[in-house]
CSV table of C-alpha atoms in Angstrom, one decimal:
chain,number,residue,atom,x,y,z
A,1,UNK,CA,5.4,24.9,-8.3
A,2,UNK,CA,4.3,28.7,-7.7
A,3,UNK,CA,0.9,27.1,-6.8
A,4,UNK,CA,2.2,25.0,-4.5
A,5,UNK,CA,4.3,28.0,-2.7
A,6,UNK,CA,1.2,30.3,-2.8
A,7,UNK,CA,-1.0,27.7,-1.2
A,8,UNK,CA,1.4,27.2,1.7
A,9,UNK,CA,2.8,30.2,2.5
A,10,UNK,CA,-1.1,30.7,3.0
A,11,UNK,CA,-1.2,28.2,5.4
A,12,UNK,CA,2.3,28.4,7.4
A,13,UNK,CA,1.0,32.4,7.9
A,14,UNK,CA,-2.2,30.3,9.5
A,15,UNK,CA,0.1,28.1,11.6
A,16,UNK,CA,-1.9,29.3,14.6
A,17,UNK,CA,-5.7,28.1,13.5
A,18,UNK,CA,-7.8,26.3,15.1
A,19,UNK,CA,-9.9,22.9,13.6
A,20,UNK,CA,-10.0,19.3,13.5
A,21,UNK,CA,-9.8,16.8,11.1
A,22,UNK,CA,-10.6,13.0,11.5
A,23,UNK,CA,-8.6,10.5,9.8
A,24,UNK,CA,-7.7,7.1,8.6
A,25,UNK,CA,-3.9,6.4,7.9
A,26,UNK,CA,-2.9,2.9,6.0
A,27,UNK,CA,0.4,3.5,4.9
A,28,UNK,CA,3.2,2.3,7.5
A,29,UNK,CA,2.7,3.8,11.0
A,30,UNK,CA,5.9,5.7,11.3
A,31,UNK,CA,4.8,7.9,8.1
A,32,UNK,CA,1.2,8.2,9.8
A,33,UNK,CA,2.6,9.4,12.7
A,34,UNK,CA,5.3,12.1,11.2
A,35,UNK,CA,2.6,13.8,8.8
A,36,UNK,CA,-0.1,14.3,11.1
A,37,UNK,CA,2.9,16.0,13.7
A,38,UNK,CA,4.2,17.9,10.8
A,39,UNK,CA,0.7,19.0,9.1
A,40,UNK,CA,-0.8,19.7,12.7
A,41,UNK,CA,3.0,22.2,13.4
A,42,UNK,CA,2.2,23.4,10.3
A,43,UNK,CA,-1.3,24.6,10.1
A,44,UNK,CA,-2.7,24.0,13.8
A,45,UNK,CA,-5.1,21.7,13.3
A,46,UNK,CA,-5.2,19.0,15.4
A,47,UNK,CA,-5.2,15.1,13.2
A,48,UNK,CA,-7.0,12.7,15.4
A,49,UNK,CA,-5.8,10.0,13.1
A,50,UNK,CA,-6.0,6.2,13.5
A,51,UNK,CA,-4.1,3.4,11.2
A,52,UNK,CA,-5.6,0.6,9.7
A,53,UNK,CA,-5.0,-1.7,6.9
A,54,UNK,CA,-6.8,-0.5,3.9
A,55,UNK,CA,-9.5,-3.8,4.2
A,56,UNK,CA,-10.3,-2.5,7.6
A,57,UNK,CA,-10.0,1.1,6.2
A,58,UNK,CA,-12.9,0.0,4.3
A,59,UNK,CA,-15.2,-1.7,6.6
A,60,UNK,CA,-14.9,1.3,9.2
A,61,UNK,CA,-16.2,3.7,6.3
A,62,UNK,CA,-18.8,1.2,5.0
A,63,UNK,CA,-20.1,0.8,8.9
A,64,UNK,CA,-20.4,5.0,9.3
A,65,UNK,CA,-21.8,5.8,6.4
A,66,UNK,CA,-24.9,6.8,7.6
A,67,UNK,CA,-23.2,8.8,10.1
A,68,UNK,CA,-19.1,9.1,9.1
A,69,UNK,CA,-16.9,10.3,11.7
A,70,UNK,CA,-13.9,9.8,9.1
A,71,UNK,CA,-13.1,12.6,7.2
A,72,UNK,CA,-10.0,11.5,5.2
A,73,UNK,CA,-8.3,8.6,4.2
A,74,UNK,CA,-5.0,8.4,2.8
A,75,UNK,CA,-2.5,5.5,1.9
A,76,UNK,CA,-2.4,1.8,1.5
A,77,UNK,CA,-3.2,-0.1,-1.6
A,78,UNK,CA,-5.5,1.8,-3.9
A,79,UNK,CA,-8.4,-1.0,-5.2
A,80,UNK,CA,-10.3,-0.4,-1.5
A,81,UNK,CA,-10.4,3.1,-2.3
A,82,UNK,CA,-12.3,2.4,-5.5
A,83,UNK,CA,-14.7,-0.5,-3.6
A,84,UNK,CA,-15.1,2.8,-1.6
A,85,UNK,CA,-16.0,5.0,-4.3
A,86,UNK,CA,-18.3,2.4,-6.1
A,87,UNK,CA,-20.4,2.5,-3.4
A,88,UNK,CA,-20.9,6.6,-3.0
A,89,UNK,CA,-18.5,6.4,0.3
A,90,UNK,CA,-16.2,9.3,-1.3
A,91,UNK,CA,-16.6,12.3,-2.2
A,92,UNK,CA,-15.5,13.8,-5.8
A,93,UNK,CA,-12.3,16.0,-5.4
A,94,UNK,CA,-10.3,17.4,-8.2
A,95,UNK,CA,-7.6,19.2,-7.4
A,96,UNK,CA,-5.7,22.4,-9.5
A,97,UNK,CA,-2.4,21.1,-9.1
A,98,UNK,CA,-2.4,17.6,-10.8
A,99,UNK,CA,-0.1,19.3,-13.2
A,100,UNK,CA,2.6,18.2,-10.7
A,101,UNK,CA,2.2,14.7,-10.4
A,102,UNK,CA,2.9,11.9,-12.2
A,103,UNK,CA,0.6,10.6,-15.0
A,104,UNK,CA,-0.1,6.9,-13.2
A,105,UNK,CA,-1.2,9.3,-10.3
A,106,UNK,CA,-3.6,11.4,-12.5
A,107,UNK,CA,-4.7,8.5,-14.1
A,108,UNK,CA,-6.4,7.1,-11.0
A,109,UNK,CA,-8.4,10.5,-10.7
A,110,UNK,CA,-10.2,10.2,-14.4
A,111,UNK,CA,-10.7,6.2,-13.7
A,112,UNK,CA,-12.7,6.9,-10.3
A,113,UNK,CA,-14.5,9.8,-11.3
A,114,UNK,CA,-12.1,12.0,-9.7
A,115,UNK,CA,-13.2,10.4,-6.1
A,116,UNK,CA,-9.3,8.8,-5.6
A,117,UNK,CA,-5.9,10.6,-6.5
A,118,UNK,CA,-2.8,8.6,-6.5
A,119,UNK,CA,-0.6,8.8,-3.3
A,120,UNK,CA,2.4,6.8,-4.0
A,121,UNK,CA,3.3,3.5,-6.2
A,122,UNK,CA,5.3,-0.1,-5.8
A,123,UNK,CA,6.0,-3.2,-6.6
A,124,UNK,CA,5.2,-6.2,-4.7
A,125,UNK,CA,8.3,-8.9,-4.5
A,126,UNK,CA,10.1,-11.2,-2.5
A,127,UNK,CA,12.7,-10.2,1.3
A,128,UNK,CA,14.4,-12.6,2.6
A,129,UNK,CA,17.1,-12.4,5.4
A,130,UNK,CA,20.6,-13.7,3.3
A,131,UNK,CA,21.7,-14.7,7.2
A,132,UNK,CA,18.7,-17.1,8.1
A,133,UNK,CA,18.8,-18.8,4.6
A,134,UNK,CA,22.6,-19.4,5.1
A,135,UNK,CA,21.9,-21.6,7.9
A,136,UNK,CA,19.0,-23.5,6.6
A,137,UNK,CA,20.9,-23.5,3.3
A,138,UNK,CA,18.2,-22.4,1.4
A,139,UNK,CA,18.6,-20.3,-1.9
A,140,UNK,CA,17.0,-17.1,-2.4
A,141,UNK,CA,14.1,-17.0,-4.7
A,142,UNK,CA,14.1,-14.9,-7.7
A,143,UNK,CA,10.5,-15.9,-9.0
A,144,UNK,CA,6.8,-17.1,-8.0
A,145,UNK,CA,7.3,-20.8,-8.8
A,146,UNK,CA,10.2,-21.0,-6.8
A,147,UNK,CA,7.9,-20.2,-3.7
A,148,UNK,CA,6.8,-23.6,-4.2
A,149,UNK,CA,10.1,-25.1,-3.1
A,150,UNK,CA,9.0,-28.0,-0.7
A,151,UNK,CA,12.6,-26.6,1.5
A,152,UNK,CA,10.5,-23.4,1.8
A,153,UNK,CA,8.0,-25.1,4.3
A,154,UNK,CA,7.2,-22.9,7.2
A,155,UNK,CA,9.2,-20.4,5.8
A,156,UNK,CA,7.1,-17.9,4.4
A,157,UNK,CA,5.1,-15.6,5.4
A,158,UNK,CA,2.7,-13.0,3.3
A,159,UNK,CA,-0.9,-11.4,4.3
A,160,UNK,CA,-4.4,-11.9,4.1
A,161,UNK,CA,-6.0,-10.6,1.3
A,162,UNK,CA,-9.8,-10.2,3.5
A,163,UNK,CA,-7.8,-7.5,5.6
A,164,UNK,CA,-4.9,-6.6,3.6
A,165,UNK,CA,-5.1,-4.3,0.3
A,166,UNK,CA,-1.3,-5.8,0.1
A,167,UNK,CA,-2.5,-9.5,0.1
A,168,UNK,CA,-5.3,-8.5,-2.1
A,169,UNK,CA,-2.9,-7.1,-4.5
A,170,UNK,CA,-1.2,-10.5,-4.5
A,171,UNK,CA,-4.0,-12.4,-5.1
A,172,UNK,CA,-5.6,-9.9,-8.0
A,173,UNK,CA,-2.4,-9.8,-9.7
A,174,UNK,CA,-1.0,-13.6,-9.9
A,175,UNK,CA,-4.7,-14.5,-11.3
A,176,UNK,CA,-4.0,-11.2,-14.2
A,177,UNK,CA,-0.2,-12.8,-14.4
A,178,UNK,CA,-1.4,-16.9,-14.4
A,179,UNK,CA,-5.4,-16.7,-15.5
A,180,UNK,CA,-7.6,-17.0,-12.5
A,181,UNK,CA,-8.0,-20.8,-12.4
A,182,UNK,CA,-3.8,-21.5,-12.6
A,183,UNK,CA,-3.6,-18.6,-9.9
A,184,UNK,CA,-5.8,-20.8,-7.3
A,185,UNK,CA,-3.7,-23.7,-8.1
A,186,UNK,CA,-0.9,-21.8,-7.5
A,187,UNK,CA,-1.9,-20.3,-4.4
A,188,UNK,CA,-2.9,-23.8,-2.8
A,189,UNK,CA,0.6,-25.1,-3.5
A,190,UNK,CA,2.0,-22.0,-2.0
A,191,UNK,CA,-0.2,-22.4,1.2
A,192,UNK,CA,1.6,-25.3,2.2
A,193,UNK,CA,4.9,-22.9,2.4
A,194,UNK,CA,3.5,-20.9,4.0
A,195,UNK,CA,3.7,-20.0,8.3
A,196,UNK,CA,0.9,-17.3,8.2
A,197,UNK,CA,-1.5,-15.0,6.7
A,198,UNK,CA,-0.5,-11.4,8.6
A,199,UNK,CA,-3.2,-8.9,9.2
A,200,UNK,CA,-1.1,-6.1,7.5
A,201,UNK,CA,0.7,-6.1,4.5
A,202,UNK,CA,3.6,-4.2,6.0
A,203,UNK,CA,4.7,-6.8,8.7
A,204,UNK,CA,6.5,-9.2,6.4
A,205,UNK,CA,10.0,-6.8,5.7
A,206,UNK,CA,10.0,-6.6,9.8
A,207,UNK,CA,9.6,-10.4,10.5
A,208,UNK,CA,12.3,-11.2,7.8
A,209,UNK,CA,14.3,-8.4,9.6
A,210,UNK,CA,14.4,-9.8,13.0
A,211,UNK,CA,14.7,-13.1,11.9
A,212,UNK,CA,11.2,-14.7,12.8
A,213,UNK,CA,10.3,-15.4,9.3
A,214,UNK,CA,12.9,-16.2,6.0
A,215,UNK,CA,11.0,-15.0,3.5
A,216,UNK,CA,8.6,-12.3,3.3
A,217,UNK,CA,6.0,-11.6,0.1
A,218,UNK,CA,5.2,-7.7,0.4
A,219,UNK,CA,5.9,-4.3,-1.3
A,220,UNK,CA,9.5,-4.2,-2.2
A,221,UNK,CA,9.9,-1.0,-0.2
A,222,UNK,CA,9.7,-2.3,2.6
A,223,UNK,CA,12.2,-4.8,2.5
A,224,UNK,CA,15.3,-2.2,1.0
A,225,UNK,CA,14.4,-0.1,4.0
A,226,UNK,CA,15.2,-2.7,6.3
A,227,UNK,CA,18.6,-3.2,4.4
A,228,UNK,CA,19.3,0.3,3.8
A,229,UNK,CA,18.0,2.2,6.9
A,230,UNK,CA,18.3,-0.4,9.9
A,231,UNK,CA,21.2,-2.2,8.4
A,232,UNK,CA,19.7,-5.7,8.5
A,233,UNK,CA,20.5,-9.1,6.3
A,234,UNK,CA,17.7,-8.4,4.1
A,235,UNK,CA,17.5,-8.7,0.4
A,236,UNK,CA,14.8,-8.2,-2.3
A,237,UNK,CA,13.6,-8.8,-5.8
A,238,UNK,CA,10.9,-8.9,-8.1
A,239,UNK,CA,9.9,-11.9,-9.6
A,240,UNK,CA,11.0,-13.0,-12.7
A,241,UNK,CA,7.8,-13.6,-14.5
A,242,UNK,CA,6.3,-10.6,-13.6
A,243,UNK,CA,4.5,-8.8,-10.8
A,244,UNK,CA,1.9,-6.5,-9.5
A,245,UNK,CA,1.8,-3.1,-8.1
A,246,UNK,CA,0.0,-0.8,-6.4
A,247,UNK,CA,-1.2,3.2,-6.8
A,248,UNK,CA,-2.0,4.1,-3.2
A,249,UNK,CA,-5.0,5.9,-2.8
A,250,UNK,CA,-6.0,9.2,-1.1
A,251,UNK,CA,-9.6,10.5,-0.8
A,252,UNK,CA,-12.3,12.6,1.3
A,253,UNK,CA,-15.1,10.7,2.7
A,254,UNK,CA,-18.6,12.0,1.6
A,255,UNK,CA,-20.5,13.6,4.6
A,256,UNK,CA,-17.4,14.6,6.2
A,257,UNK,CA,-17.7,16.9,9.3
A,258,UNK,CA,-14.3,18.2,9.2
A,259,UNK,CA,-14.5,18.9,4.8
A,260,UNK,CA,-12.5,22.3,4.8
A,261,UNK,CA,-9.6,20.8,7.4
A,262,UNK,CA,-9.8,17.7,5.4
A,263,UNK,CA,-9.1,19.0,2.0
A,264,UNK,CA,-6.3,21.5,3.2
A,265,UNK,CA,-4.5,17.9,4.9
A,266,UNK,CA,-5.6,16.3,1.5
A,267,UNK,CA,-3.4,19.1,-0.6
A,268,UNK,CA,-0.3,18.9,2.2
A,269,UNK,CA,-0.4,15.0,1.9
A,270,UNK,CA,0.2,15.6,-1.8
A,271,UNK,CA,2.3,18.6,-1.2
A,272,UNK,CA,6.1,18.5,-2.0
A,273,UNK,CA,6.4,19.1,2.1
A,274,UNK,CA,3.8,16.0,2.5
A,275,UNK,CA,5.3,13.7,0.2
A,276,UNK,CA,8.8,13.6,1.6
A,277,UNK,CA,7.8,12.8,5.1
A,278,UNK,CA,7.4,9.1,3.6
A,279,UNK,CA,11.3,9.0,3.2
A,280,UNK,CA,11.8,10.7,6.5
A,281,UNK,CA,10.1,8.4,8.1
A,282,UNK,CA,12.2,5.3,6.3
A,283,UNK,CA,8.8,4.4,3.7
A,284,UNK,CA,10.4,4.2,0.5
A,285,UNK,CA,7.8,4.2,-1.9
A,286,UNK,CA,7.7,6.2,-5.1
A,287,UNK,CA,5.8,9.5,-4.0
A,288,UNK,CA,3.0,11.2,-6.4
A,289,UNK,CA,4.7,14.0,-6.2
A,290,UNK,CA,7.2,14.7,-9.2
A,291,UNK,CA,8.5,18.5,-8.4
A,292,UNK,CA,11.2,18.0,-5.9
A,293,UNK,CA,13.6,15.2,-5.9
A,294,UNK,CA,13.4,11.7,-4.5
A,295,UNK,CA,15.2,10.2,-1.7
A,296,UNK,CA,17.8,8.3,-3.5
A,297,UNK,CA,16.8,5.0,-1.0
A,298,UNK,CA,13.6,5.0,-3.0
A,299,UNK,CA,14.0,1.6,-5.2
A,300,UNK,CA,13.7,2.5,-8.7
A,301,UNK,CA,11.0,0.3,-10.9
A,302,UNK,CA,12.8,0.5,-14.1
A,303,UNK,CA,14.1,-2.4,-14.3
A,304,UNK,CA,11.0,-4.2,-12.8
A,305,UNK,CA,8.8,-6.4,-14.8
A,306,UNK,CA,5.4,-4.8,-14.1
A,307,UNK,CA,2.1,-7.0,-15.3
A,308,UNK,CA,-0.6,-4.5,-16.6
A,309,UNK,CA,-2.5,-4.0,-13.6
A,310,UNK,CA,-6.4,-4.0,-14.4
A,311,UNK,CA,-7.0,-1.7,-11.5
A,312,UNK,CA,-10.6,-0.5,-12.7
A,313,UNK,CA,-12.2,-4.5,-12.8
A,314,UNK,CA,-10.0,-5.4,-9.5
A,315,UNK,CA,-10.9,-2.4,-7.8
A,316,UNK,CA,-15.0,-3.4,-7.9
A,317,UNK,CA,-16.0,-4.2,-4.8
A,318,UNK,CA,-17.6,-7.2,-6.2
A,319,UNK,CA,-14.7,-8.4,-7.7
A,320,UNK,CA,-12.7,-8.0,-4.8
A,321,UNK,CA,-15.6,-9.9,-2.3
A,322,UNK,CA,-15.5,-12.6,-4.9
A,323,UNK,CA,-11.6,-13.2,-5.0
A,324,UNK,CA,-11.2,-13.1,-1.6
A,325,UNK,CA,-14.4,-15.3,-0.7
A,326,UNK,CA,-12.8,-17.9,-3.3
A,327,UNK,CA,-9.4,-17.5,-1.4
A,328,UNK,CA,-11.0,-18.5,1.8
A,329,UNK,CA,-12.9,-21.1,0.9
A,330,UNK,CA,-10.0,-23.4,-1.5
A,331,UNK,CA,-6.7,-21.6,0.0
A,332,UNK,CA,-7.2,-20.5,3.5
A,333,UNK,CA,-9.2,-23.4,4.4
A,334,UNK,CA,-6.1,-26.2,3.7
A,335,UNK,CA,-4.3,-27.6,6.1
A,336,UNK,CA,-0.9,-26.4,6.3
């Protein structure tokens, strides 16, 4: 903790420097927002930041490598971060302080050759609005299989795993929780259900929200925010057989222009001060961070039935261009 105090009573003294620093944000847009105003109060640089989901996180790196004009990126599901680093995108950064985070957040640094660090963590589950299920008098579903309820037509929605690390996560997870072959099947059935394949991974607890959508398949976060923060119908759980999760990532991108303002956004991201400007800004996930407490909103994953996430295989960009190429050719390609 004294390192932490050191460090930034270093850089609140420096509140009036001068410097840039380019970056990619793919965590929810209200969290973007509030750290780049807080970090750039904070230390006076100015974050020209831009948000993206993590698949299109990805592709912007992969297209400036030759000449990046990124130099951070920070959030969203963690396997694009390691298709990143397989490929020499990122750069290798081991930080001093790892002594306050928790292990499944240190672990990512040793299983990507220190080029990722774990941001944040959660579960991926079911939201549905208790109100718009009243009227259609439709249960709420507590596990995958019942997602293939023929009542549910046109009722779910859920994202596309070729943009979204979040519909990635879905995908690389049932085929680790059904075997890879059962997981397609599955999938195909479930494509009849559902209304569409979002971009993002962090529309669906909005849609079920306002009502445009019953049932949402995301991050579980998302969905208790709605309840607990805006006050809307909406109710979550995890399925009962089992589910994935995610470790969001944080890195530097090799060849960065901005690498000194970079790191010093990197260490305040992962800062006590960073990592509770997720809660302030109503994204509950579970932060890296384990020296100051929690916003109690934060859903705890105790009592969640995690599957053993393979995030070193799943995380290969090969892997992750052959799942998704296989989803869009059987799933994707069905009529609904």
């Amino acid at each position: 903790m004294k390192l932490w105090m050191a460090a930034w009573a270093l850089a609140c003294g420096a509140a009036h420097a001068q410097g840039t620093v380019n970056a990619i944000c793919s965590t929810d847009q209200s969290w973007c927002e509030l750290a780049a105003q807080e970090f750039g109060k904070a230390t006076g640089i100015r974050v020209l930041q831009t948000r993206k989901p993590t698949g299109e996180a990805l592709a912007q790196i992969r297209a400036e490598a030759a000449n990046p004009k990124t130099d951070l990126w920070w959030g969203g599901t963690g396997d694009p971060f390691y298709q990143a680093a397989e490929v020499g995108l990122l750069e290798s950064y081991r930080p001093d302080y790892l002594g306050d985070l928790h292990g499944w957040a240190v672990r990512q640094y040793a299983m990507s050759q220190n080029m990722v660090g774990g941001f944040y963590t959660s579960a991926i589950g079911f939201g549905w609005n208790e109100e718009v299920l009243r009227k259609r008098k439709l249960p709420p579903p507590k596990c995958w299989k019942d997602l293939l309820d023929p009542r549910y037509k046109g009722e779910i929605e859920t994202s596309h795993p070729g943009s979204s690390g979040t519909g990635y996560t879905i995908v690389a997870g049932l085929v680790q929780l059904m075997g890879e072959d059962a997981a397609f099947d599955y999938l195909k059935k479930l494509h009849r259900n559902v209304t569409q394949y979002t971009r993002s991974g962090t529309a669906q607890a909005r849609s079920v929200a306002k009502g445009e959508v019953a049932i949402g398949v995301s991050f579980l976060f998302g969905f208790d925010n709605e309840r607990l923060t805006n006050k809307f119908p909406v109710f979550s759980a995890a399925p009962c057989e089992g589910t994935p999760y995610e470790i969001g990532g944080i890195a530097l991108v090799k060849g960065a222009r901005n690498r000194a303002e970079a790191k010093r956004y990197y260490d305040w991201l992962m800062s006590p001060a960073g990592q509770q400007i997720g809660a302030r800004a109503n994204s509950l996930q579970v932060p890296a961070n384990k020296t100051f407490k929690p916003d109690p909103r934060i859903p705890a994953l105790e009592n969640v039935r995690l599957i053993k996430y393979d995030f070193e295989k799943y995380g290969r960009a090969a892997e992750r261009r052959r799942l998704v190429d296989r989803w869009v050719r059987e799933v994707e390609s069905l009529p609904r």
